[in-house]
């Protein structure tokens, strides 16, 4: 995804003072991105603890656990459009600092939650703050690196996601072994303080000199549509019946609102997202790949926590260590993905990456109650290797397809599809898991008291809780619960692999090959760069 070697180099658009400290700035951006990624990966290993009764947890059901994840993700995704536009308009550094501050406040409040409802609310507040953090980090990156260095910088940026995945589960496991569950959120607060100081001192501001207006109707339509759609899917999983009125109403309502959203974006003079971007096959294929890979992977990440802890009996810390190979592969290969793309082309690299992800997901269909640990580690490493060769090239494809001064909007599109794909993956695949599990376990609940029968069939955690209360008589139910969950996991894993194969087909057909390059940015007019210490405003002659 680089500029052809024969093309003339564009004149530098980055002030010399900023160019000299670009790698330090990237380090600070990675640190800020880390707290956003860290939060989600920490929560994944804590779901079993939070599902437990007080004082160990807060008695959250599987549906409430999904909403604790999705409330964050949906608010995040719904506000990314506006966050990107606002950063382009008033300054990316300003919205980045504000977002980190709100994220820190939400983290502190989430740590003090006493009910699932409170946790869901404060997670939504954290998502509000995170929506202003992630697009700003990528937009700033695009404005402190020249075009020829952007693929390398984006690879490092993507690799920092792997670092977050590694640190999150391990940190979460250590905290859960020594402190109460709220410590997984409280740990964000000191990280936020350090990030705020580093950002204020080192990161330059930048903005678009000709920004569009904010689009409040578009933001509202996107949030309402996504919430209705995902709520309907989760509700369908809870009831094991997608024909119920309480499922169909939000599903159809969500689809209708999202359709209105797209029509509004096409007709608006100041849309949240410029639909014309999607007329470029490479751009559309890139964002589709982002959504599909996270749809497949996030659903598996959600149920793998229950597999490792509930079925296999590993602690939260041990579960975190088992996911380390996935993170290590991303940290190793993501910064170097540009070298493979330069040699073989984005199409071949991303297609192979998608096939690796699909293979890793399909391998879960072979896991049982006694699968060797080394096999799981190999599978996680393969998944991480695949993702490391997908995310940097497709992110470069999205960001370099847009002008530098629209970096906030480009970053918002990239991250929106990533977060929406992940949220829908958790909802859809979580519903499949719940539906298949409920169907398998119902035949084994004859000996369960009638008052607890409905609860026992909702999830493996609920079944194990009821079985524990039955004493020795509950042992057969524990074995049945493990078998039912393994069966449900196999079905869900194959569904995830099928989604990843669709992603492989999309990138194989539409991403540019080895000899195709995205057009370089138009050389700017010869306008003197701002003096060191001035605000970098973006656009012609500026950042």
Short mmCIF file of C-alpha atoms in Angstrom, two decimals:
data_model
loop_
_atom_site.label_atom_id
_atom_site.label_comp_id
_atom_site.label_asym_id
_atom_site.label_seq_id
_atom_site.Cartn_x
_atom_site.Cartn_y
_atom_site.Cartn_z
CA UNK A 1 0.00 0.00 0.00
CA UNK A 2 2.89 2.31 -0.66
CA UNK A 3 3.53 4.97 -3.25
CA UNK A 4 5.01 3.60 -6.46
CA UNK A 5 8.75 3.96 -6.50
CA UNK A 6 8.61 5.84 -9.76
CA UNK A 7 6.24 8.52 -8.45
CA UNK A 8 7.73 11.84 -7.48
CA UNK A 9 7.91 12.42 -3.77
CA UNK A 10 5.41 14.96 -2.53
CA UNK A 11 6.69 17.97 -0.71
CA UNK A 12 6.82 17.52 3.05
CA UNK A 13 3.65 18.64 4.79
CA UNK A 14 4.87 18.02 8.34
CA UNK A 15 6.69 20.83 10.18
CA UNK A 16 10.28 19.95 10.99
CA UNK A 17 9.80 20.36 14.74
CA UNK A 18 6.98 17.81 14.69
CA UNK A 19 8.78 15.49 12.28
CA UNK A 20 11.76 15.21 14.65
CA UNK A 21 9.63 13.95 17.54
CA UNK A 22 7.19 11.85 15.52
CA UNK A 23 8.20 8.53 17.11
CA UNK A 24 7.84 9.94 20.61
CA UNK A 25 4.39 11.21 19.64
CA UNK A 26 3.49 7.75 18.32
CA UNK A 27 4.53 6.23 21.65
CA UNK A 28 2.19 8.61 23.48
CA UNK A 29 -0.64 7.79 21.05
CA UNK A 30 -0.10 4.07 21.63
CA UNK A 31 -0.24 4.65 25.38
CA UNK A 32 -3.60 6.42 25.00
CA UNK A 33 -4.93 3.70 22.70
CA UNK A 34 -3.74 1.11 25.20
CA UNK A 35 -6.22 2.16 27.89
CA UNK A 36 -9.14 1.77 25.47
CA UNK A 37 -8.07 -1.72 24.33
CA UNK A 38 -6.97 -2.73 27.82
CA UNK A 39 -10.44 -2.12 29.21
CA UNK A 40 -12.20 -4.52 26.84
CA UNK A 41 -9.62 -7.28 27.20
CA UNK A 42 -9.69 -7.01 31.00
CA UNK A 43 -13.47 -7.34 31.05
CA UNK A 44 -13.36 -10.53 28.98
CA UNK A 45 -11.52 -12.45 31.70
CA UNK A 46 -13.71 -10.99 34.46
CA UNK A 47 -17.11 -12.04 33.10
CA UNK A 48 -17.21 -15.22 35.19
CA UNK A 49 -16.39 -13.29 38.39
CA UNK A 50 -18.92 -10.54 37.67
CA UNK A 51 -21.56 -13.20 36.99
CA UNK A 52 -21.09 -14.60 40.49
CA UNK A 53 -23.29 -13.53 43.42
CA UNK A 54 -22.31 -10.74 45.81
CA UNK A 55 -19.85 -10.09 47.36
CA UNK A 56 -17.68 -11.90 44.77
CA UNK A 57 -19.58 -10.42 41.82
CA UNK A 58 -22.86 -8.65 41.17
CA UNK A 59 -24.92 -11.56 39.85
CA UNK A 60 -24.94 -10.45 36.20
CA UNK A 61 -26.73 -12.74 33.75
CA UNK A 62 -25.21 -13.65 30.38
CA UNK A 63 -27.44 -11.08 28.70
CA UNK A 64 -26.33 -8.40 31.19
CA UNK A 65 -22.70 -9.35 30.62
CA UNK A 66 -23.21 -8.93 26.88
CA UNK A 67 -24.77 -5.53 27.50
CA UNK A 68 -21.89 -4.55 29.78
CA UNK A 69 -19.68 -5.08 26.73
CA UNK A 70 -22.11 -3.81 24.11
CA UNK A 71 -23.19 -0.64 25.96
CA UNK A 72 -19.56 0.46 25.73
CA UNK A 73 -19.16 -0.64 22.13
CA UNK A 74 -22.45 0.73 20.81
CA UNK A 75 -22.03 4.19 22.35
CA UNK A 76 -18.45 4.12 21.10
CA UNK A 77 -19.47 3.17 17.56
CA UNK A 78 -22.45 5.50 17.49
CA UNK A 79 -20.40 8.55 18.45
CA UNK A 80 -17.32 7.83 16.34
CA UNK A 81 -18.71 9.75 13.37
CA UNK A 82 -19.23 12.87 15.44
CA UNK A 83 -15.97 12.40 17.32
CA UNK A 84 -14.00 12.29 14.09
CA UNK A 85 -15.76 15.35 12.68
CA UNK A 86 -15.37 17.26 15.93
CA UNK A 87 -11.66 16.48 16.03
CA UNK A 88 -11.25 17.72 12.46
CA UNK A 89 -13.23 20.85 13.37
CA UNK A 90 -11.94 22.06 16.75
CA UNK A 91 -8.66 20.15 17.07
CA UNK A 92 -7.78 16.48 17.54
CA UNK A 93 -5.66 17.09 20.61
CA UNK A 94 -8.55 18.84 22.37
CA UNK A 95 -11.04 16.03 21.79
CA UNK A 96 -8.39 13.44 22.66
CA UNK A 97 -7.74 15.05 26.04
CA UNK A 98 -11.47 15.41 26.74
CA UNK A 99 -12.13 11.81 25.75
CA UNK A 100 -9.40 10.43 27.98
CA UNK A 101 -10.73 12.46 30.91
CA UNK A 102 -14.31 11.20 30.47
CA UNK A 103 -13.02 7.64 30.05
CA UNK A 104 -11.16 7.93 33.36
CA UNK A 105 -14.22 9.25 35.19
CA UNK A 106 -16.37 6.43 33.78
CA UNK A 107 -13.76 3.87 34.85
CA UNK A 108 -13.81 5.10 38.43
CA UNK A 109 -17.61 4.98 38.56
CA UNK A 110 -17.75 1.51 36.94
CA UNK A 111 -15.43 0.20 39.65
CA UNK A 112 -17.97 1.25 42.30
CA UNK A 113 -21.00 -0.36 40.60
CA UNK A 114 -23.24 -2.45 42.85
CA UNK A 115 -25.75 -3.66 40.25
CA UNK A 116 -25.53 -4.82 36.62
CA UNK A 117 -27.58 -1.76 35.62
CA UNK A 118 -25.03 0.60 37.12
CA UNK A 119 -22.17 -1.26 35.44
CA UNK A 120 -23.90 -1.04 32.05
CA UNK A 121 -24.51 2.71 32.54
CA UNK A 122 -20.94 3.57 33.49
CA UNK A 123 -19.58 1.34 30.73
CA UNK A 124 -21.63 3.44 28.33
CA UNK A 125 -19.98 6.57 29.76
CA UNK A 126 -16.59 4.96 29.21
CA UNK A 127 -17.63 4.27 25.62
CA UNK A 128 -18.53 7.95 25.25
CA UNK A 129 -15.00 8.93 26.25
CA UNK A 130 -13.34 6.21 24.19
CA UNK A 131 -15.21 7.43 21.09
CA UNK A 132 -13.11 10.59 21.21
CA UNK A 133 -9.83 8.77 21.91
CA UNK A 134 -9.38 6.10 19.24
CA UNK A 135 -10.15 8.13 16.07
CA UNK A 136 -8.05 11.02 17.34
CA UNK A 137 -4.98 8.82 17.87
CA UNK A 138 -5.05 7.58 14.28
CA UNK A 139 -5.86 11.06 12.91
CA UNK A 140 -2.90 12.58 14.77
CA UNK A 141 -0.67 9.77 13.48
CA UNK A 142 -1.64 10.57 9.89
CA UNK A 143 -0.71 14.21 10.49
CA UNK A 144 2.73 13.73 12.06
CA UNK A 145 4.06 11.12 9.59
CA UNK A 146 4.75 11.61 5.90
CA UNK A 147 2.88 9.30 3.52
CA UNK A 148 5.81 6.95 2.91
CA UNK A 149 6.18 6.31 6.67
CA UNK A 150 2.46 5.96 7.39
CA UNK A 151 2.23 2.19 6.69
CA UNK A 152 5.03 1.52 9.19
CA UNK A 153 3.46 3.81 11.80
CA UNK A 154 0.01 2.27 11.29
CA UNK A 155 1.53 -1.21 11.68
CA UNK A 156 3.01 -0.19 15.03
CA UNK A 157 -0.32 1.43 15.98
CA UNK A 158 -2.14 -1.82 15.15
CA UNK A 159 0.48 -3.81 17.04
CA UNK A 160 -0.28 -1.80 20.15
CA UNK A 161 -3.72 -3.38 20.05
CA UNK A 162 -1.95 -6.71 20.48
CA UNK A 163 -0.06 -5.26 23.43
CA UNK A 164 -3.38 -4.27 25.00
CA UNK A 165 -4.75 -7.74 24.44
CA UNK A 166 -1.68 -9.19 26.19
CA UNK A 167 -1.60 -6.82 29.14
CA UNK A 168 -5.38 -6.77 29.69
CA UNK A 169 -6.10 -10.41 30.58
CA UNK A 170 -2.91 -10.82 32.59
CA UNK A 171 -3.45 -7.60 34.51
CA UNK A 172 -7.10 -8.52 35.00
CA UNK A 173 -6.19 -11.97 36.26
CA UNK A 174 -3.66 -10.60 38.75
CA UNK A 175 -6.13 -8.02 40.02
CA UNK A 176 -8.95 -10.55 40.38
CA UNK A 177 -6.73 -12.89 42.37
CA UNK A 178 -5.84 -10.19 44.91
CA UNK A 179 -8.62 -7.59 44.81
CA UNK A 180 -12.35 -7.25 44.16
CA UNK A 181 -13.69 -7.24 40.60
CA UNK A 182 -13.99 -3.42 40.47
CA UNK A 183 -10.21 -3.12 40.49
CA UNK A 184 -10.18 -4.03 36.77
CA UNK A 185 -11.74 -0.63 36.07
CA UNK A 186 -10.01 1.33 38.82
CA UNK A 187 -6.62 0.45 37.32
CA UNK A 188 -7.49 2.71 34.36
CA UNK A 189 -7.43 5.84 36.49
CA UNK A 190 -3.63 6.17 37.01
CA UNK A 191 -3.08 5.27 33.35
CA UNK A 192 -5.46 8.08 32.37
CA UNK A 193 -3.57 10.59 34.52
CA UNK A 194 -0.22 9.70 32.92
CA UNK A 195 -1.76 9.82 29.43
CA UNK A 196 -3.27 13.26 30.05
CA UNK A 197 0.08 14.71 31.12
CA UNK A 198 1.98 13.14 28.21
CA UNK A 199 -0.60 14.31 25.68
CA UNK A 200 -0.64 17.87 26.98
CA UNK A 201 3.15 18.15 26.81
CA UNK A 202 4.13 16.26 23.64
CA UNK A 203 1.29 15.96 21.13
CA UNK A 204 0.69 18.81 18.63
CA UNK A 205 -2.82 19.91 17.78
CA UNK A 206 -4.19 19.64 14.26
CA UNK A 207 -7.50 20.30 12.53
CA UNK A 208 -9.21 20.68 9.18
CA UNK A 209 -9.29 24.32 8.01
CA UNK A 210 -12.56 23.70 6.12
CA UNK A 211 -14.61 21.35 8.32
CA UNK A 212 -18.23 20.45 7.74
CA UNK A 213 -21.01 20.97 10.25
CA UNK A 214 -21.90 18.42 12.90
CA UNK A 215 -24.76 16.06 12.00
CA UNK A 216 -26.88 15.48 15.16
CA UNK A 217 -29.72 13.63 13.34
CA UNK A 218 -27.21 11.21 11.86
CA UNK A 219 -25.66 10.49 15.25
CA UNK A 220 -29.06 9.88 16.88
CA UNK A 221 -30.23 7.64 14.04
CA UNK A 222 -27.06 5.52 14.14
CA UNK A 223 -27.19 5.01 17.92
CA UNK A 224 -30.92 4.19 18.00
CA UNK A 225 -30.67 1.83 15.03
CA UNK A 226 -27.73 -0.13 16.40
CA UNK A 227 -29.15 -0.42 19.91
CA UNK A 228 -32.52 -1.68 18.63
CA UNK A 229 -30.90 -4.18 16.28
CA UNK A 230 -28.48 -5.68 18.80
CA UNK A 231 -31.10 -5.70 21.57
CA UNK A 232 -33.37 -7.75 19.35
CA UNK A 233 -30.59 -10.25 18.64
CA UNK A 234 -29.69 -10.61 22.32
CA UNK A 235 -33.34 -10.94 23.28
CA UNK A 236 -33.76 -13.68 20.68
CA UNK A 237 -30.86 -15.58 22.23
CA UNK A 238 -32.38 -15.26 25.69
CA UNK A 239 -35.75 -16.62 24.56
CA UNK A 240 -34.32 -19.11 22.05
CA UNK A 241 -37.07 -17.80 19.77
CA UNK A 242 -36.51 -15.17 17.10
CA UNK A 243 -40.20 -15.06 16.17
CA UNK A 244 -41.32 -13.52 19.47
CA UNK A 245 -42.77 -10.01 19.19
CA UNK A 246 -40.27 -8.63 21.70
CA UNK A 247 -37.54 -9.84 19.36
CA UNK A 248 -39.02 -8.96 15.98
CA UNK A 249 -40.06 -5.43 16.98
CA UNK A 250 -36.57 -4.15 17.88
CA UNK A 251 -34.96 -6.11 15.03
CA UNK A 252 -37.20 -4.62 12.35
CA UNK A 253 -37.17 -1.21 14.04
CA UNK A 254 -33.37 -1.20 14.09
CA UNK A 255 -33.15 -2.11 10.41
CA UNK A 256 -35.65 0.60 9.54
CA UNK A 257 -33.81 3.30 11.51
CA UNK A 258 -30.47 2.31 9.98
CA UNK A 259 -32.02 2.49 6.51
CA UNK A 260 -33.24 6.03 7.28
CA UNK A 261 -29.74 6.83 8.53
CA UNK A 262 -28.16 5.81 5.21
CA UNK A 263 -30.75 7.79 3.21
CA UNK A 264 -30.16 10.82 5.43
CA UNK A 265 -26.41 10.60 4.89
CA UNK A 266 -26.88 10.51 1.10
CA UNK A 267 -29.08 13.63 1.08
CA UNK A 268 -27.45 15.68 3.83
CA UNK A 269 -25.18 18.59 2.91
CA UNK A 270 -23.06 17.83 5.98
CA UNK A 271 -23.26 14.06 6.54
CA UNK A 272 -21.60 12.26 9.43
CA UNK A 273 -20.16 9.85 6.87
CA UNK A 274 -19.58 10.56 3.20
CA UNK A 275 -21.27 7.64 1.43
CA UNK A 276 -19.34 8.42 -1.76
CA UNK A 277 -16.21 6.95 -0.16
CA UNK A 278 -17.80 3.52 -0.50
CA UNK A 279 -17.92 3.79 -4.29
CA UNK A 280 -14.22 2.86 -4.27
CA UNK A 281 -14.01 -0.97 -4.28
CA UNK A 282 -10.74 -1.06 -2.31
CA UNK A 283 -12.16 1.26 0.36
CA UNK A 284 -15.39 -0.75 0.71
CA UNK A 285 -13.48 -4.04 0.81
CA UNK A 286 -11.16 -2.68 3.51
CA UNK A 287 -13.95 -1.56 5.86
CA UNK A 288 -15.88 -4.79 5.19
CA UNK A 289 -12.79 -6.81 6.11
CA UNK A 290 -12.44 -4.85 9.36
CA UNK A 291 -16.06 -5.51 10.28
CA UNK A 292 -16.05 -9.19 9.32
CA UNK A 293 -12.83 -10.14 11.09
CA UNK A 294 -13.97 -8.49 14.33
CA UNK A 295 -17.47 -9.96 13.98
CA UNK A 296 -15.93 -13.43 13.88
CA UNK A 297 -13.21 -12.89 16.46
CA UNK A 298 -15.09 -10.95 19.17
CA UNK A 299 -17.83 -13.56 19.40
CA UNK A 300 -15.25 -16.29 19.94
CA UNK A 301 -13.33 -14.14 22.43
CA UNK A 302 -16.52 -13.78 24.46
CA UNK A 303 -17.35 -17.50 24.70
CA UNK A 304 -13.71 -18.60 25.06
CA UNK A 305 -13.64 -16.94 28.50
CA UNK A 306 -16.46 -19.26 29.63
CA UNK A 307 -14.80 -22.26 27.98
CA UNK A 308 -11.47 -21.65 29.69
CA UNK A 309 -12.86 -20.75 33.12
CA UNK A 310 -16.21 -22.55 33.47
CA UNK A 311 -15.51 -25.75 31.52
CA UNK A 312 -11.74 -26.12 31.85
CA UNK A 313 -11.53 -24.64 35.36
CA UNK A 314 -8.70 -22.18 34.71
CA UNK A 315 -8.42 -19.06 36.83
CA UNK A 316 -8.81 -15.58 35.33
CA UNK A 317 -5.01 -15.16 35.36
CA UNK A 318 -4.42 -18.53 33.68
CA UNK A 319 -7.02 -17.65 31.05
CA UNK A 320 -5.21 -14.40 30.38
CA UNK A 321 -1.88 -16.17 29.97
CA UNK A 322 -3.40 -18.60 27.48
CA UNK A 323 -4.45 -15.70 25.23
CA UNK A 324 -0.90 -14.32 25.31
CA UNK A 325 0.13 -16.12 22.06
CA UNK A 326 -2.59 -14.24 20.13
CA UNK A 327 -1.31 -10.91 21.42
CA UNK A 328 2.34 -11.87 20.91
CA UNK A 329 1.70 -12.74 17.26
CA UNK A 330 0.12 -9.33 16.67
CA UNK A 331 2.97 -7.52 18.39
CA UNK A 332 5.54 -9.44 16.33
CA UNK A 333 3.95 -9.34 12.87
CA UNK A 334 1.75 -6.21 12.71
CA UNK A 335 4.65 -3.69 12.56
CA UNK A 336 6.24 -5.79 9.78
CA UNK A 337 3.10 -6.41 7.73
CA UNK A 338 3.99 -3.56 5.35
CA UNK A 339 7.07 -5.49 4.19
CA UNK A 340 4.96 -8.50 3.22
CA UNK A 341 2.41 -6.23 1.50
CA UNK A 342 5.17 -4.54 -0.51
CA UNK A 343 6.32 -7.93 -1.76
CA UNK A 344 3.06 -9.79 -2.36
CA UNK A 345 0.36 -7.10 -2.44
CA UNK A 346 -2.49 -6.31 -0.06
CA UNK A 347 -4.91 -8.70 -1.75
CA UNK A 348 -2.78 -11.81 -1.26
CA UNK A 349 -1.62 -10.90 2.25
CA UNK A 350 -5.10 -10.07 3.58
CA UNK A 351 -6.68 -13.11 1.94
CA UNK A 352 -4.15 -15.44 3.55
CA UNK A 353 -4.61 -13.58 6.84
CA UNK A 354 -8.37 -14.11 6.69
CA UNK A 355 -7.88 -17.80 5.93
CA UNK A 356 -5.60 -18.12 8.97
CA UNK A 357 -8.24 -16.46 11.15
CA UNK A 358 -10.92 -18.78 9.72
CA UNK A 359 -8.74 -21.81 10.39
CA UNK A 360 -8.09 -20.73 13.95
CA UNK A 361 -11.79 -20.20 14.59
CA UNK A 362 -12.74 -23.52 13.02
CA UNK A 363 -10.23 -25.26 15.30
CA UNK A 364 -12.50 -24.42 18.27
CA UNK A 365 -14.93 -26.96 16.81
CA UNK A 366 -12.37 -29.64 17.72
CA UNK A 367 -11.82 -28.48 21.31
CA UNK A 368 -13.13 -30.62 24.15
CA UNK A 369 -12.88 -30.79 27.91
CA UNK A 370 -9.32 -32.16 27.79
CA UNK A 371 -7.71 -30.45 24.77
CA UNK A 372 -3.97 -29.96 25.49
CA UNK A 373 -2.92 -26.46 26.45
CA UNK A 374 -0.23 -26.32 23.75
CA UNK A 375 -2.87 -26.91 21.06
CA UNK A 376 -4.88 -23.93 22.31
CA UNK A 377 -1.74 -21.79 22.33
CA UNK A 378 -0.96 -22.72 18.72
CA UNK A 379 -4.52 -21.86 17.65
CA UNK A 380 -4.39 -18.47 19.38
CA UNK A 381 -1.01 -17.75 17.76
CA UNK A 382 -2.39 -18.58 14.32
CA UNK A 383 -5.35 -16.25 14.90
CA UNK A 384 -3.05 -13.44 16.01
CA UNK A 385 -0.79 -13.95 12.99
CA UNK A 386 -3.75 -13.72 10.67
CA UNK A 387 -5.06 -10.53 12.27
CA UNK A 388 -1.59 -8.96 12.18
CA UNK A 389 -1.57 -9.32 8.40
CA UNK A 390 -5.11 -7.97 7.99
CA UNK A 391 -5.51 -4.91 10.17
CA UNK A 392 -2.47 -2.80 9.11
CA UNK A 393 -3.05 -3.15 5.32
CA UNK A 394 -6.79 -2.48 5.47
CA UNK A 395 -6.27 0.47 7.83
CA UNK A 396 -3.72 1.93 5.42
CA UNK A 397 -6.20 1.40 2.57
CA UNK A 398 -8.89 3.35 4.44
CA UNK A 399 -6.70 6.18 5.71
CA UNK A 400 -4.69 6.82 2.54
CA UNK A 401 -7.85 6.86 0.40
CA UNK A 402 -8.85 10.14 2.07
CA UNK A 403 -7.13 13.55 2.18
CA UNK A 404 -4.91 14.14 5.19
CA UNK A 405 -7.16 16.93 6.48
CA UNK A 406 -10.04 14.41 6.65
CA UNK A 407 -8.01 12.03 8.83
CA UNK A 408 -10.52 12.27 11.67
CA UNK A 409 -13.39 11.18 9.43
CA UNK A 410 -11.30 8.35 7.95
CA UNK A 411 -10.31 7.13 11.38
CA UNK A 412 -13.94 7.29 12.51
CA UNK A 413 -15.03 5.10 9.59
CA UNK A 414 -12.24 2.60 10.27
CA UNK A 415 -13.01 2.30 13.96
CA UNK A 416 -16.79 2.40 13.57
CA UNK A 417 -16.85 -0.66 11.35
CA UNK A 418 -14.43 -2.38 13.68
CA UNK A 419 -16.54 -1.71 16.77
CA UNK A 420 -19.89 -2.38 15.11
CA UNK A 421 -18.54 -5.63 13.70
CA UNK A 422 -17.32 -6.66 17.15
CA UNK A 423 -20.57 -5.70 18.86
CA UNK A 424 -22.70 -7.58 16.36
CA UNK A 425 -20.33 -10.55 16.61
CA UNK A 426 -20.83 -10.75 20.35
CA UNK A 427 -24.59 -10.32 20.00
CA UNK A 428 -25.19 -12.69 17.09
CA UNK A 429 -22.73 -15.40 18.08
CA UNK A 430 -23.65 -15.00 21.74
CA UNK A 431 -27.28 -15.56 20.77
CA UNK A 432 -26.35 -18.66 18.75
CA UNK A 433 -24.36 -19.99 21.70
CA UNK A 434 -27.23 -19.31 24.10
CA UNK A 435 -29.86 -20.84 21.81
CA UNK A 436 -27.94 -24.05 21.15
CA UNK A 437 -26.95 -24.38 24.81
CA UNK A 438 -30.52 -23.93 25.99
CA UNK A 439 -31.76 -26.55 23.53
CA UNK A 440 -29.15 -29.09 24.67
CA UNK A 441 -29.45 -28.54 28.43
CA UNK A 442 -33.26 -28.50 28.71
CA UNK A 443 -33.44 -32.31 28.56
CA UNK A 444 -31.21 -32.55 31.64
CA UNK A 445 -33.18 -30.21 33.92
CA UNK A 446 -35.85 -32.71 35.02
CA UNK A 447 -34.38 -33.03 38.50
CA UNK A 448 -34.01 -29.28 39.01
CA UNK A 449 -36.61 -27.54 41.21
CA UNK A 450 -39.31 -25.90 39.06
CA UNK A 451 -38.56 -22.42 40.46
CA UNK A 452 -34.92 -22.62 39.28
CA UNK A 453 -35.47 -24.43 35.98
CA UNK A 454 -35.75 -21.36 33.74
CA UNK A 455 -32.70 -19.74 35.32
CA UNK A 456 -30.66 -22.95 35.06
CA UNK A 457 -31.19 -23.13 31.31
CA UNK A 458 -30.06 -19.58 30.54
CA UNK A 459 -26.26 -20.10 30.51
CA UNK A 460 -23.56 -22.45 31.72
CA UNK A 461 -22.81 -20.19 34.67
CA UNK A 462 -26.46 -20.29 35.73
CA UNK A 463 -26.58 -24.07 35.35
CA UNK A 464 -23.41 -24.58 37.38
CA UNK A 465 -24.75 -22.26 40.07
CA UNK A 466 -27.97 -24.27 40.39
CA UNK A 467 -26.02 -27.54 40.33
CA UNK A 468 -23.76 -26.33 43.14
CA UNK A 469 -26.83 -25.61 45.28
CA UNK A 470 -28.10 -29.18 44.75
CA UNK A 471 -25.03 -30.73 46.39
CA UNK A 472 -24.01 -34.27 45.30
CA UNK A 473 -27.26 -34.59 43.33
CA UNK A 474 -26.06 -31.81 41.05
CA UNK A 475 -22.94 -33.59 39.76
CA UNK A 476 -24.66 -35.16 36.72
CA UNK A 477 -26.00 -31.70 35.84
CA UNK A 478 -22.45 -30.28 35.88
CA UNK A 479 -21.29 -32.91 33.38
CA UNK A 480 -24.35 -32.25 31.21
CA UNK A 481 -23.71 -28.51 31.32
CA UNK A 482 -20.11 -28.96 30.16
CA UNK A 483 -21.19 -31.23 27.30
CA UNK A 484 -23.95 -28.82 26.25
CA UNK A 485 -21.59 -25.85 26.28
CA UNK A 486 -18.94 -27.70 24.24
CA UNK A 487 -21.59 -28.61 21.67
CA UNK A 488 -22.84 -25.01 21.50
CA UNK A 489 -19.27 -23.72 21.21
CA UNK A 490 -18.61 -26.03 18.25
CA UNK A 491 -21.63 -24.68 16.36
CA UNK A 492 -20.71 -21.08 17.14
CA UNK A 493 -17.07 -21.59 16.15
CA UNK A 494 -18.06 -22.96 12.76
CA UNK A 495 -20.36 -20.00 12.24
CA UNK A 496 -17.49 -17.65 13.10
CA UNK A 497 -15.19 -19.42 10.67
CA UNK A 498 -17.81 -19.08 7.92
CA UNK A 499 -17.93 -15.30 8.49
CA UNK A 500 -14.12 -15.14 8.25
CA UNK A 501 -14.26 -17.08 4.96
CA UNK A 502 -16.69 -14.49 3.60
CA UNK A 503 -14.12 -11.86 4.60
CA UNK A 504 -11.43 -13.77 2.68
CA UNK A 505 -13.64 -13.76 -0.39
CA UNK A 506 -14.30 -10.01 -0.11
CA UNK A 507 -10.64 -9.00 0.18
CA UNK A 508 -9.61 -11.53 -2.45
CA UNK A 509 -11.98 -9.97 -4.97
CA UNK A 510 -11.71 -6.26 -4.25
CA UNK A 511 -8.48 -5.27 -2.51
CA UNK A 512 -5.68 -4.03 -4.81
CA UNK A 513 -3.04 -6.52 -5.87
CA UNK A 514 0.73 -6.19 -5.86
CA UNK A 515 0.96 -3.83 -8.83
CA UNK A 516 -1.93 -1.56 -7.75
CA UNK A 517 -1.29 1.37 -5.45
CA UNK A 518 -3.52 3.93 -3.91
CA UNK A 519 -3.08 7.39 -5.43
CA UNK A 520 -0.64 9.59 -3.63
CA UNK A 521 -1.84 12.78 -2.02
CA UNK A 522 -1.81 15.79 -4.28
CA UNK A 523 1.29 17.88 -3.69
CA UNK A 524 0.34 20.97 -1.69
CA UNK A 525 1.06 24.50 -2.86
CA UNK A 526 4.31 25.90 -1.61
CA UNK A 527 3.11 27.46 1.61
CA UNK A 528 5.58 27.98 4.44
CA UNK A 529 5.20 25.60 7.36
CA UNK A 530 4.09 27.07 10.68
CA UNK A 531 6.78 28.10 13.07
CA UNK A 532 7.55 25.70 15.91
CA UNK A 533 5.12 26.10 18.79
CA UNK A 534 2.19 27.23 16.61
CA UNK A 535 -1.05 25.29 16.38
CA UNK A 536 -1.06 22.89 13.43
CA UNK A 537 -4.33 23.54 11.65
CA UNK A 538 -4.33 20.89 8.95
CA UNK A 539 -5.01 21.35 5.25
CA UNK A 540 -2.79 23.07 2.74
CA UNK A 541 0.62 23.86 4.11
CA UNK A 542 -0.30 22.65 7.59
CA UNK A 543 -1.10 19.50 9.48
#
